[in-house]
């Protein structure tokens, strides 16, 4: 199974909180939303590869190891569906496998 996290957006409705950081990297109790997601999904499912579709402040995701970053150059023109289609169009995800798609700003406990 493959995991694709859609995290290209800015999160502009959060104002100053996302001025210098994508909303998926907001930390709650010392761990970012995306780190929480990855940890939980890895513990619960048999994931072969993790991909993260990035755009806004994409360099901030470089700390994530063993995760393939998919740079979406026109991220600011898309909604989540556009980001998803752009990520698939890069032909890096093995679409012959099951694919779990999540949003980068989901809080998992």
PDB file of N, CA and C in Angstrom:
ATOM      1  N   UNK A   1       0.839  -1.177   0.000  1.00  0.00           N
ATOM      2  CA  UNK A   1       0.000   0.000   0.000  1.00  0.00           C
ATOM      3  C   UNK A   1       0.886   1.242   0.000  1.00  0.00           C
ATOM      4  N   UNK A   2       0.444   2.232  -0.754  1.00  0.00           N
ATOM      5  CA  UNK A   2       1.140   3.507  -0.836  1.00  0.00           C
ATOM      6  C   UNK A   2       0.347   4.550  -0.044  1.00  0.00           C
ATOM      7  N   UNK A   3       1.028   5.518   0.516  1.00  0.00           N
ATOM      8  CA  UNK A   3       0.388   6.622   1.229  1.00  0.00           C
ATOM      9  C   UNK A   3       0.773   7.922   0.544  1.00  0.00           C
ATOM     10  N   UNK A   4      -0.230   8.716   0.201  1.00  0.00           N
ATOM     11  CA  UNK A   4      -0.009  10.048  -0.364  1.00  0.00           C
ATOM     12  C   UNK A   4      -0.637  11.059   0.568  1.00  0.00           C
ATOM     13  N   UNK A   5       0.185  11.963   1.081  1.00  0.00           N
ATOM     14  CA  UNK A   5      -0.291  13.042   1.938  1.00  0.00           C
ATOM     15  C   UNK A   5      -0.313  14.320   1.111  1.00  0.00           C
ATOM     16  N   UNK A   6      -1.472  14.940   1.016  1.00  0.00           N
ATOM     17  CA  UNK A   6      -1.619  16.195   0.281  1.00  0.00           C
ATOM     18  C   UNK A   6      -1.334  17.347   1.236  1.00  0.00           C
ATOM     19  N   UNK A   7      -0.211  18.026   1.000  1.00  0.00           N
ATOM     20  CA  UNK A   7       0.223  19.079   1.927  1.00  0.00           C
ATOM     21  C   UNK A   7       0.819  20.266   1.180  1.00  0.00           C
ATOM     22  N   UNK A   8       0.263  20.606   0.030  1.00  0.00           N
ATOM     23  CA  UNK A   8       0.847  21.668  -0.789  1.00  0.00           C
ATOM     24  C   UNK A   8       0.346  23.064  -0.433  1.00  0.00           C
ATOM     25  N   UNK A   9      -0.810  23.151   0.207  1.00  0.00           N
ATOM     26  CA  UNK A   9      -1.432  24.453   0.452  1.00  0.00           C
ATOM     27  C   UNK A   9      -0.759  25.285   1.513  1.00  0.00           C
ATOM     28  N   UNK A  10      -1.158  26.544   1.548  1.00  0.00           N
ATOM     29  CA  UNK A  10      -0.565  27.515   2.462  1.00  0.00           C
ATOM     30  C   UNK A  10      -1.216  27.532   3.833  1.00  0.00           C
ATOM     31  N   UNK A  11      -2.505  27.332   3.887  1.00  0.00           N
ATOM     32  CA  UNK A  11      -3.192  27.448   5.169  1.00  0.00           C
ATOM     33  C   UNK A  11      -3.376  28.893   5.559  1.00  0.00           C
ATOM     34  N   UNK A  12      -3.696  29.727   4.592  1.00  0.00           N
ATOM     35  CA  UNK A  12      -3.764  31.180   4.806  1.00  0.00           C
ATOM     36  C   UNK A  12      -4.793  31.595   5.853  1.00  0.00           C
ATOM     37  N   UNK A  13      -5.819  30.786   6.081  1.00  0.00           N
ATOM     38  CA  UNK A  13      -6.823  31.147   7.089  1.00  0.00           C
ATOM     39  C   UNK A  13      -6.266  31.101   8.497  1.00  0.00           C
ATOM     40  N   UNK A  14      -5.096  30.490   8.668  1.00  0.00           N
ATOM     41  CA  UNK A  14      -4.460  30.454   9.984  1.00  0.00           C
ATOM     42  C   UNK A  14      -3.564  31.666  10.225  1.00  0.00           C
ATOM     43  N   UNK A  15      -3.515  32.569   9.261  1.00  0.00           N
ATOM     44  CA  UNK A  15      -2.802  33.843   9.431  1.00  0.00           C
ATOM     45  C   UNK A  15      -1.337  33.699   9.780  1.00  0.00           C
ATOM     46  N   UNK A  16      -0.944  34.302  10.884  1.00  0.00           N
ATOM     47  CA  UNK A  16       0.459  34.334  11.306  1.00  0.00           C
ATOM     48  C   UNK A  16       1.041  32.958  11.588  1.00  0.00           C
ATOM     49  N   UNK A  17       0.201  32.020  11.975  1.00  0.00           N
ATOM     50  CA  UNK A  17       0.693  30.675  12.312  1.00  0.00           C
ATOM     51  C   UNK A  17       1.367  30.026  11.108  1.00  0.00           C
ATOM     52  N   UNK A  18       0.829  30.270   9.919  1.00  0.00           N
ATOM     53  CA  UNK A  18       1.385  29.634   8.715  1.00  0.00           C
ATOM     54  C   UNK A  18       2.139  30.624   7.830  1.00  0.00           C
ATOM     55  N   UNK A  19       2.522  31.749   8.385  1.00  0.00           N
ATOM     56  CA  UNK A  19       3.273  32.737   7.608  1.00  0.00           C
ATOM     57  C   UNK A  19       4.616  32.168   7.142  1.00  0.00           C
ATOM     58  N   UNK A  20       5.259  31.382   7.978  1.00  0.00           N
ATOM     59  CA  UNK A  20       6.581  30.841   7.658  1.00  0.00           C
ATOM     60  C   UNK A  20       6.631  29.317   7.646  1.00  0.00           C
ATOM     61  N   UNK A  21       5.453  28.680   7.702  1.00  0.00           N
ATOM     62  CA  UNK A  21       5.431  27.226   7.809  1.00  0.00           C
ATOM     63  C   UNK A  21       4.104  26.690   7.279  1.00  0.00           C
ATOM     64  N   UNK A  22       4.137  25.593   6.526  1.00  0.00           N
ATOM     65  CA  UNK A  22       2.883  24.964   6.084  1.00  0.00           C
ATOM     66  C   UNK A  22       2.077  24.447   7.280  1.00  0.00           C
ATOM     67  N   UNK A  23       0.773  24.431   7.134  1.00  0.00           N
ATOM     68  CA  UNK A  23      -0.062  24.057   8.285  1.00  0.00           C
ATOM     69  C   UNK A  23       0.141  22.611   8.723  1.00  0.00           C
ATOM     70  N   UNK A  24       0.540  21.737   7.832  1.00  0.00           N
ATOM     71  CA  UNK A  24       0.802  20.356   8.228  1.00  0.00           C
ATOM     72  C   UNK A  24       1.993  20.209   9.161  1.00  0.00           C
ATOM     73  N   UNK A  25       2.807  21.257   9.254  1.00  0.00           N
ATOM     74  CA  UNK A  25       3.982  21.214  10.134  1.00  0.00           C
ATOM     75  C   UNK A  25       3.746  21.920  11.462  1.00  0.00           C
ATOM     76  N   UNK A  26       2.518  22.360  11.685  1.00  0.00           N
ATOM     77  CA  UNK A  26       2.177  22.934  12.986  1.00  0.00           C
ATOM     78  C   UNK A  26       2.337  21.848  14.037  1.00  0.00           C
ATOM     79  N   UNK A  27       3.014  22.189  15.118  1.00  0.00           N
ATOM     80  CA  UNK A  27       3.264  21.196  16.171  1.00  0.00           C
ATOM     81  C   UNK A  27       2.216  21.290  17.268  1.00  0.00           C
ATOM     82  N   UNK A  28       1.790  20.129  17.687  1.00  0.00           N
ATOM     83  CA  UNK A  28       0.891  19.987  18.819  1.00  0.00           C
ATOM     84  C   UNK A  28       1.563  19.019  19.777  1.00  0.00           C
ATOM     85  N   UNK A  29       1.846  19.486  20.967  1.00  0.00           N
ATOM     86  CA  UNK A  29       2.582  18.690  21.961  1.00  0.00           C
ATOM     87  C   UNK A  29       3.901  18.176  21.404  1.00  0.00           C
ATOM     88  N   UNK A  30       4.608  19.040  20.667  1.00  0.00           N
ATOM     89  CA  UNK A  30       5.958  18.731  20.209  1.00  0.00           C
ATOM     90  C   UNK A  30       6.084  17.922  18.935  1.00  0.00           C
ATOM     91  N   UNK A  31       4.954  17.573  18.310  1.00  0.00           N
ATOM     92  CA  UNK A  31       5.010  16.762  17.097  1.00  0.00           C
ATOM     93  C   UNK A  31       4.085  17.383  16.045  1.00  0.00           C
ATOM     94  N   UNK A  32       4.590  17.480  14.814  1.00  0.00           N
ATOM     95  CA  UNK A  32       3.775  18.085  13.758  1.00  0.00           C
ATOM     96  C   UNK A  32       2.613  17.175  13.366  1.00  0.00           C
ATOM     97  N   UNK A  33       1.597  17.778  12.758  1.00  0.00           N
ATOM     98  CA  UNK A  33       0.441  17.014  12.304  1.00  0.00           C
ATOM     99  C   UNK A  33       0.856  15.890  11.363  1.00  0.00           C
ATOM    100  N   UNK A  34       1.780  16.199  10.453  1.00  0.00           N
ATOM    101  CA  UNK A  34       2.229  15.184   9.484  1.00  0.00           C
ATOM    102  C   UNK A  34       3.047  14.094  10.158  1.00  0.00           C
ATOM    103  N   UNK A  35       3.909  14.455  11.080  1.00  0.00           N
ATOM    104  CA  UNK A  35       4.679  13.429  11.806  1.00  0.00           C
ATOM    105  C   UNK A  35       3.742  12.472  12.546  1.00  0.00           C
ATOM    106  N   UNK A  36       2.689  13.013  13.152  1.00  0.00           N
ATOM    107  CA  UNK A  36       1.704  12.178  13.850  1.00  0.00           C
ATOM    108  C   UNK A  36       1.044  11.205  12.880  1.00  0.00           C
ATOM    109  N   UNK A  37       0.625  11.741  11.741  1.00  0.00           N
ATOM    110  CA  UNK A  37      -0.035  10.908  10.736  1.00  0.00           C
ATOM    111  C   UNK A  37       0.851   9.762  10.286  1.00  0.00           C
ATOM    112  N   UNK A  38       2.088  10.098   9.944  1.00  0.00           N
ATOM    113  CA  UNK A  38       3.031   9.091   9.455  1.00  0.00           C
ATOM    114  C   UNK A  38       3.269   8.014  10.507  1.00  0.00           C
ATOM    115  N   UNK A  39       3.457   8.425  11.732  1.00  0.00           N
ATOM    116  CA  UNK A  39       3.697   7.470  12.817  1.00  0.00           C
ATOM    117  C   UNK A  39       2.509   6.530  13.002  1.00  0.00           C
ATOM    118  N   UNK A  40       1.315   7.072  13.038  1.00  0.00           N
ATOM    119  CA  UNK A  40       0.125   6.254  13.251  1.00  0.00           C
ATOM    120  C   UNK A  40      -0.113   5.322  12.074  1.00  0.00           C
ATOM    121  N   UNK A  41      -0.015   5.853  10.864  1.00  0.00           N
ATOM    122  CA  UNK A  41      -0.253   5.024   9.679  1.00  0.00           C
ATOM    123  C   UNK A  41       0.786   3.907   9.587  1.00  0.00           C
ATOM    124  N   UNK A  42       2.037   4.220   9.861  1.00  0.00           N
ATOM    125  CA  UNK A  42       3.087   3.191   9.820  1.00  0.00           C
ATOM    126  C   UNK A  42       2.853   2.104  10.859  1.00  0.00           C
ATOM    127  N   UNK A  43       2.312   2.467  12.004  1.00  0.00           N
ATOM    128  CA  UNK A  43       2.060   1.486  13.058  1.00  0.00           C
ATOM    129  C   UNK A  43       0.821   0.643  12.797  1.00  0.00           C
ATOM    130  N   UNK A  44      -0.127   1.177  12.051  1.00  0.00           N
ATOM    131  CA  UNK A  44      -1.408   0.498  11.865  1.00  0.00           C
ATOM    132  C   UNK A  44      -1.546  -0.232  10.529  1.00  0.00           C
ATOM    133  N   UNK A  45      -0.833   0.217   9.510  1.00  0.00           N
ATOM    134  CA  UNK A  45      -1.004  -0.337   8.165  1.00  0.00           C
ATOM    135  C   UNK A  45       0.327  -0.791   7.592  1.00  0.00           C
ATOM    136  N   UNK A  46       0.259  -1.616   6.584  1.00  0.00           N
ATOM    137  CA  UNK A  46       1.455  -2.074   5.896  1.00  0.00           C
ATOM    138  C   UNK A  46       1.720  -1.129   4.719  1.00  0.00           C
ATOM    139  N   UNK A  47       2.473  -0.072   4.978  1.00  0.00           N
ATOM    140  CA  UNK A  47       2.760   0.951   3.972  1.00  0.00           C
ATOM    141  C   UNK A  47       4.113   0.659   3.330  1.00  0.00           C
ATOM    142  N   UNK A  48       4.131   0.585   2.005  1.00  0.00           N
ATOM    143  CA  UNK A  48       5.384   0.367   1.282  1.00  0.00           C
ATOM    144  C   UNK A  48       6.145   1.671   1.077  1.00  0.00           C
ATOM    145  N   UNK A  49       5.423   2.700   0.649  1.00  0.00           N
ATOM    146  CA  UNK A  49       6.059   3.990   0.343  1.00  0.00           C
ATOM    147  C   UNK A  49       5.154   5.123   0.795  1.00  0.00           C
ATOM    148  N   UNK A  50       5.799   6.194   1.266  1.00  0.00           N
ATOM    149  CA  UNK A  50       5.067   7.390   1.661  1.00  0.00           C
ATOM    150  C   UNK A  50       5.501   8.529   0.756  1.00  0.00           C
ATOM    151  N   UNK A  51       4.511   9.211   0.211  1.00  0.00           N
ATOM    152  CA  UNK A  51       4.734  10.371  -0.647  1.00  0.00           C
ATOM    153  C   UNK A  51       4.033  11.558  -0.013  1.00  0.00           C
ATOM    154  N   UNK A  52       4.635  12.723  -0.174  1.00  0.00           N
ATOM    155  CA  UNK A  52       3.991  13.929   0.314  1.00  0.00           C
ATOM    156  C   UNK A  52       4.024  14.974  -0.793  1.00  0.00           C
ATOM    157  N   UNK A  53       2.839  15.426  -1.192  1.00  0.00           N
ATOM    158  CA  UNK A  53       2.725  16.458  -2.231  1.00  0.00           C
ATOM    159  C   UNK A  53       2.897  17.806  -1.554  1.00  0.00           C
ATOM    160  N   UNK A  54       3.953  18.520  -1.929  1.00  0.00           N
ATOM    161  CA  UNK A  54       4.285  19.783  -1.275  1.00  0.00           C
ATOM    162  C   UNK A  54       4.302  20.920  -2.285  1.00  0.00           C
ATOM    163  N   UNK A  55       4.126  22.117  -1.774  1.00  0.00           N
ATOM    164  CA  UNK A  55       4.147  23.324  -2.604  1.00  0.00           C
ATOM    165  C   UNK A  55       4.655  24.486  -1.773  1.00  0.00           C
ATOM    166  N   UNK A  56       3.766  25.060  -0.968  1.00  0.00           N
ATOM    167  CA  UNK A  56       4.109  26.200  -0.112  1.00  0.00           C
ATOM    168  C   UNK A  56       5.204  25.807   0.872  1.00  0.00           C
ATOM    169  N   UNK A  57       6.291  26.576   0.865  1.00  0.00           N
ATOM    170  CA  UNK A  57       7.424  26.341   1.769  1.00  0.00           C
ATOM    171  C   UNK A  57       7.882  24.882   1.744  1.00  0.00           C
ATOM    172  N   UNK A  58       7.972  24.324   0.542  1.00  0.00           N
ATOM    173  CA  UNK A  58       8.294  22.896   0.389  1.00  0.00           C
ATOM    174  C   UNK A  58       9.611  22.499   1.037  1.00  0.00           C
ATOM    175  N   UNK A  59      10.548  23.421   1.131  1.00  0.00           N
ATOM    176  CA  UNK A  59      11.844  23.109   1.740  1.00  0.00           C
ATOM    177  C   UNK A  59      11.712  22.763   3.217  1.00  0.00           C
ATOM    178  N   UNK A  60      10.653  23.183   3.848  1.00  0.00           N
ATOM    179  CA  UNK A  60      10.441  22.913   5.279  1.00  0.00           C
ATOM    180  C   UNK A  60      10.176  21.426   5.550  1.00  0.00           C
ATOM    181  N   UNK A  61       9.870  20.682   4.505  1.00  0.00           N
ATOM    182  CA  UNK A  61       9.584  19.256   4.660  1.00  0.00           C
ATOM    183  C   UNK A  61      10.834  18.393   4.531  1.00  0.00           C
ATOM    184  N   UNK A  62      11.993  19.001   4.339  1.00  0.00           N
ATOM    185  CA  UNK A  62      13.210  18.235   4.072  1.00  0.00           C
ATOM    186  C   UNK A  62      13.646  17.359   5.250  1.00  0.00           C
ATOM    187  N   UNK A  63      13.169  17.631   6.456  1.00  0.00           N
ATOM    188  CA  UNK A  63      13.549  16.833   7.622  1.00  0.00           C
ATOM    189  C   UNK A  63      12.894  15.453   7.624  1.00  0.00           C
ATOM    190  N   UNK A  64      11.861  15.273   6.823  1.00  0.00           N
ATOM    191  CA  UNK A  64      11.165  13.986   6.777  1.00  0.00           C
ATOM    192  C   UNK A  64      12.000  12.980   5.983  1.00  0.00           C
ATOM    193  N   UNK A  65      12.518  12.003   6.647  1.00  0.00           N
ATOM    194  CA  UNK A  65      13.385  10.999   6.019  1.00  0.00           C
ATOM    195  C   UNK A  65      12.555   9.823   5.509  1.00  0.00           C
ATOM    196  N   UNK A  66      13.044   9.185   4.474  1.00  0.00           N
ATOM    197  CA  UNK A  66      12.394   8.027   3.854  1.00  0.00           C
ATOM    198  C   UNK A  66      11.002   8.338   3.322  1.00  0.00           C
ATOM    199  N   UNK A  67      10.786   9.600   2.984  1.00  0.00           N
ATOM    200  CA  UNK A  67       9.511  10.034   2.425  1.00  0.00           C
ATOM    201  C   UNK A  67       9.815  10.777   1.135  1.00  0.00           C
ATOM    202  N   UNK A  68       9.145  10.412   0.077  1.00  0.00           N
ATOM    203  CA  UNK A  68       9.365  11.032  -1.226  1.00  0.00           C
ATOM    204  C   UNK A  68       8.529  12.308  -1.331  1.00  0.00           C
ATOM    205  N   UNK A  69       9.205  13.430  -1.477  1.00  0.00           N
ATOM    206  CA  UNK A  69       8.505  14.697  -1.672  1.00  0.00           C
ATOM    207  C   UNK A  69       8.181  14.870  -3.150  1.00  0.00           C
ATOM    208  N   UNK A  70       6.934  15.179  -3.431  1.00  0.00           N
ATOM    209  CA  UNK A  70       6.483  15.453  -4.790  1.00  0.00           C
ATOM    210  C   UNK A  70       6.199  16.946  -4.877  1.00  0.00           C
ATOM    211  N   UNK A  71       7.063  17.671  -5.563  1.00  0.00           N
ATOM    212  CA  UNK A  71       6.911  19.122  -5.655  1.00  0.00           C
ATOM    213  C   UNK A  71       5.849  19.477  -6.685  1.00  0.00           C
ATOM    214  N   UNK A  72       4.859  20.231  -6.247  1.00  0.00           N
ATOM    215  CA  UNK A  72       3.753  20.670  -7.089  1.00  0.00           C
ATOM    216  C   UNK A  72       4.001  22.149  -7.393  1.00  0.00           C
ATOM    217  N   UNK A  73       4.567  22.458  -8.563  1.00  0.00           N
ATOM    218  CA  UNK A  73       4.988  23.836  -8.839  1.00  0.00           C
ATOM    219  C   UNK A  73       3.851  24.858  -8.877  1.00  0.00           C
ATOM    220  N   UNK A  74       2.684  24.481  -9.328  1.00  0.00           N
ATOM    221  CA  UNK A  74       1.558  25.422  -9.404  1.00  0.00           C
ATOM    222  C   UNK A  74       0.569  25.216  -8.266  1.00  0.00           C
ATOM    223  N   UNK A  75       1.068  24.837  -7.098  1.00  0.00           N
ATOM    224  CA  UNK A  75       0.235  24.521  -5.950  1.00  0.00           C
ATOM    225  C   UNK A  75      -0.775  25.623  -5.649  1.00  0.00           C
ATOM    226  N   UNK A  76      -0.376  26.864  -5.830  1.00  0.00           N
ATOM    227  CA  UNK A  76      -1.234  28.006  -5.480  1.00  0.00           C
ATOM    228  C   UNK A  76      -2.453  28.142  -6.402  1.00  0.00           C
ATOM    229  N   UNK A  77      -2.469  27.416  -7.505  1.00  0.00           N
ATOM    230  CA  UNK A  77      -3.589  27.464  -8.445  1.00  0.00           C
ATOM    231  C   UNK A  77      -4.585  26.334  -8.222  1.00  0.00           C
ATOM    232  N   UNK A  78      -4.262  25.407  -7.322  1.00  0.00           N
ATOM    233  CA  UNK A  78      -5.052  24.200  -7.171  1.00  0.00           C
ATOM    234  C   UNK A  78      -5.760  24.107  -5.828  1.00  0.00           C
ATOM    235  N   UNK A  79      -6.825  23.311  -5.834  1.00  0.00           N
ATOM    236  CA  UNK A  79      -7.417  22.843  -4.591  1.00  0.00           C
ATOM    237  C   UNK A  79      -6.848  21.447  -4.346  1.00  0.00           C
ATOM    238  N   UNK A  80      -7.415  20.716  -3.401  1.00  0.00           N
ATOM    239  CA  UNK A  80      -6.883  19.383  -3.088  1.00  0.00           C
ATOM    240  C   UNK A  80      -6.952  18.423  -4.269  1.00  0.00           C
ATOM    241  N   UNK A  81      -8.024  18.502  -5.044  1.00  0.00           N
ATOM    242  CA  UNK A  81      -8.142  17.617  -6.199  1.00  0.00           C
ATOM    243  C   UNK A  81      -7.048  17.920  -7.224  1.00  0.00           C
ATOM    244  N   UNK A  82      -6.779  19.192  -7.474  1.00  0.00           N
ATOM    245  CA  UNK A  82      -5.716  19.575  -8.398  1.00  0.00           C
ATOM    246  C   UNK A  82      -4.352  19.116  -7.917  1.00  0.00           C
ATOM    247  N   UNK A  83      -4.131  19.211  -6.616  1.00  0.00           N
ATOM    248  CA  UNK A  83      -2.869  18.740  -6.037  1.00  0.00           C
ATOM    249  C   UNK A  83      -2.747  17.231  -6.220  1.00  0.00           C
ATOM    250  N   UNK A  84      -3.820  16.511  -5.947  1.00  0.00           N
ATOM    251  CA  UNK A  84      -3.818  15.057  -6.126  1.00  0.00           C
ATOM    252  C   UNK A  84      -3.512  14.677  -7.575  1.00  0.00           C
ATOM    253  N   UNK A  85      -4.221  15.287  -8.513  1.00  0.00           N
ATOM    254  CA  UNK A  85      -4.014  14.962  -9.928  1.00  0.00           C
ATOM    255  C   UNK A  85      -2.599  15.323 -10.378  1.00  0.00           C
ATOM    256  N   UNK A  86      -2.070  16.429  -9.885  1.00  0.00           N
ATOM    257  CA  UNK A  86      -0.693  16.824 -10.220  1.00  0.00           C
ATOM    258  C   UNK A  86       0.307  15.813  -9.673  1.00  0.00           C
ATOM    259  N   UNK A  87       0.073  15.349  -8.460  1.00  0.00           N
ATOM    260  CA  UNK A  87       0.973  14.359  -7.852  1.00  0.00           C
ATOM    261  C   UNK A  87       0.955  13.059  -8.650  1.00  0.00           C
ATOM    262  N   UNK A  88      -0.225  12.606  -9.047  1.00  0.00           N
ATOM    263  CA  UNK A  88      -0.343  11.373  -9.834  1.00  0.00           C
ATOM    264  C   UNK A  88       0.325  11.549 -11.199  1.00  0.00           C
ATOM    265  N   UNK A  89       0.177  12.725 -11.789  1.00  0.00           N
ATOM    266  CA  UNK A  89       0.742  12.992 -13.113  1.00  0.00           C
ATOM    267  C   UNK A  89       2.270  12.938 -13.121  1.00  0.00           C
ATOM    268  N   UNK A  90       2.904  13.057 -11.964  1.00  0.00           N
ATOM    269  CA  UNK A  90       4.368  12.968 -11.901  1.00  0.00           C
ATOM    270  C   UNK A  90       4.871  11.551 -12.133  1.00  0.00           C
ATOM    271  N   UNK A  91       3.969  10.571 -12.117  1.00  0.00           N
ATOM    272  CA  UNK A  91       4.282   9.161 -12.388  1.00  0.00           C
ATOM    273  C   UNK A  91       5.346   8.573 -11.463  1.00  0.00           C
ATOM    274  N   UNK A  92       5.345   8.991 -10.210  1.00  0.00           N
ATOM    275  CA  UNK A  92       6.278   8.427  -9.246  1.00  0.00           C
ATOM    276  C   UNK A  92       5.605   7.476  -8.273  1.00  0.00           C
ATOM    277  N   UNK A  93       4.293   7.545  -8.181  1.00  0.00           N
ATOM    278  CA  UNK A  93       3.538   6.689  -7.274  1.00  0.00           C
ATOM    279  C   UNK A  93       3.164   5.411  -8.015  1.00  0.00           C
ATOM    280  N   UNK A  94       3.359   4.299  -7.347  1.00  0.00           N
ATOM    281  CA  UNK A  94       2.990   3.013  -7.935  1.00  0.00           C
ATOM    282  C   UNK A  94       1.478   2.855  -7.835  1.00  0.00           C
ATOM    283  N   UNK A  95       0.778   3.217  -8.892  1.00  0.00           N
ATOM    284  CA  UNK A  95      -0.688   3.191  -8.881  1.00  0.00           C
ATOM    285  C   UNK A  95      -1.256   1.787  -9.073  1.00  0.00           C
ATOM    286  N   UNK A  96      -0.390   0.784  -9.209  1.00  0.00           N
ATOM    287  CA  UNK A  96      -0.889  -0.585  -9.276  1.00  0.00           C
ATOM    288  C   UNK A  96      -1.185  -1.114  -7.868  1.00  0.00           C
ATOM    289  N   UNK A  97      -0.702  -0.414  -6.845  1.00  0.00           N
ATOM    290  CA  UNK A  97      -0.946  -0.794  -5.458  1.00  0.00           C
ATOM    291  C   UNK A  97      -2.113   0.015  -4.905  1.00  0.00           C
ATOM    292  N   UNK A  98      -2.655  -0.443  -3.793  1.00  0.00           N
ATOM    293  CA  UNK A  98      -3.665   0.346  -3.092  1.00  0.00           C
ATOM    294  C   UNK A  98      -3.038   1.667  -2.681  1.00  0.00           C
ATOM    295  N   UNK A  99      -3.836   2.718  -2.730  1.00  0.00           N
ATOM    296  CA  UNK A  99      -3.338   4.054  -2.413  1.00  0.00           C
ATOM    297  C   UNK A  99      -4.238   4.698  -1.366  1.00  0.00           C
ATOM    298  N   UNK A 100      -3.656   5.043  -0.236  1.00  0.00           N
ATOM    299  CA  UNK A 100      -4.350   5.781   0.813  1.00  0.00           C
ATOM    300  C   UNK A 100      -3.979   7.242   0.647  1.00  0.00           C
ATOM    301  N   UNK A 101      -4.991   8.106   0.578  1.00  0.00           N
ATOM    302  CA  UNK A 101      -4.765   9.537   0.393  1.00  0.00           C
ATOM    303  C   UNK A 101      -5.267  10.253   1.631  1.00  0.00           C
ATOM    304  N   UNK A 102      -4.416  11.094   2.213  1.00  0.00           N
ATOM    305  CA  UNK A 102      -4.812  11.872   3.377  1.00  0.00           C
ATOM    306  C   UNK A 102      -4.430  13.330   3.165  1.00  0.00           C
ATOM    307  N   UNK A 103      -4.966  14.175   4.013  1.00  0.00           N
ATOM    308  CA  UNK A 103      -4.629  15.591   4.000  1.00  0.00           C
ATOM    309  C   UNK A 103      -3.567  15.856   5.076  1.00  0.00           C
ATOM    310  N   UNK A 104      -2.674  16.769   4.774  1.00  0.00           N
ATOM    311  CA  UNK A 104      -1.582  17.057   5.693  1.00  0.00           C
ATOM    312  C   UNK A 104      -1.980  17.791   6.962  1.00  0.00           C
ATOM    313  N   UNK A 105      -3.192  18.275   7.014  1.00  0.00           N
ATOM    314  CA  UNK A 105      -3.605  19.055   8.179  1.00  0.00           C
ATOM    315  C   UNK A 105      -4.624  18.331   9.060  1.00  0.00           C
ATOM    316  N   UNK A 106      -4.639  17.023   8.969  1.00  0.00           N
ATOM    317  CA  UNK A 106      -5.537  16.228   9.815  1.00  0.00           C
ATOM    318  C   UNK A 106      -4.841  15.947  11.150  1.00  0.00           C
ATOM    319  N   UNK A 107      -5.560  16.144  12.221  1.00  0.00           N
ATOM    320  CA  UNK A 107      -5.015  15.822  13.545  1.00  0.00           C
ATOM    321  C   UNK A 107      -5.408  14.406  13.919  1.00  0.00           C
ATOM    322  N   UNK A 108      -4.403  13.563  14.109  1.00  0.00           N
ATOM    323  CA  UNK A 108      -4.629  12.200  14.577  1.00  0.00           C
ATOM    324  C   UNK A 108      -3.999  12.086  15.949  1.00  0.00           C
ATOM    325  N   UNK A 109      -4.689  11.460  16.839  1.00  0.00           N
ATOM    326  CA  UNK A 109      -4.258  11.354  18.230  1.00  0.00           C
ATOM    327  C   UNK A 109      -3.381  10.154  18.453  1.00  0.00           C
TER     328      UNK A 109
END
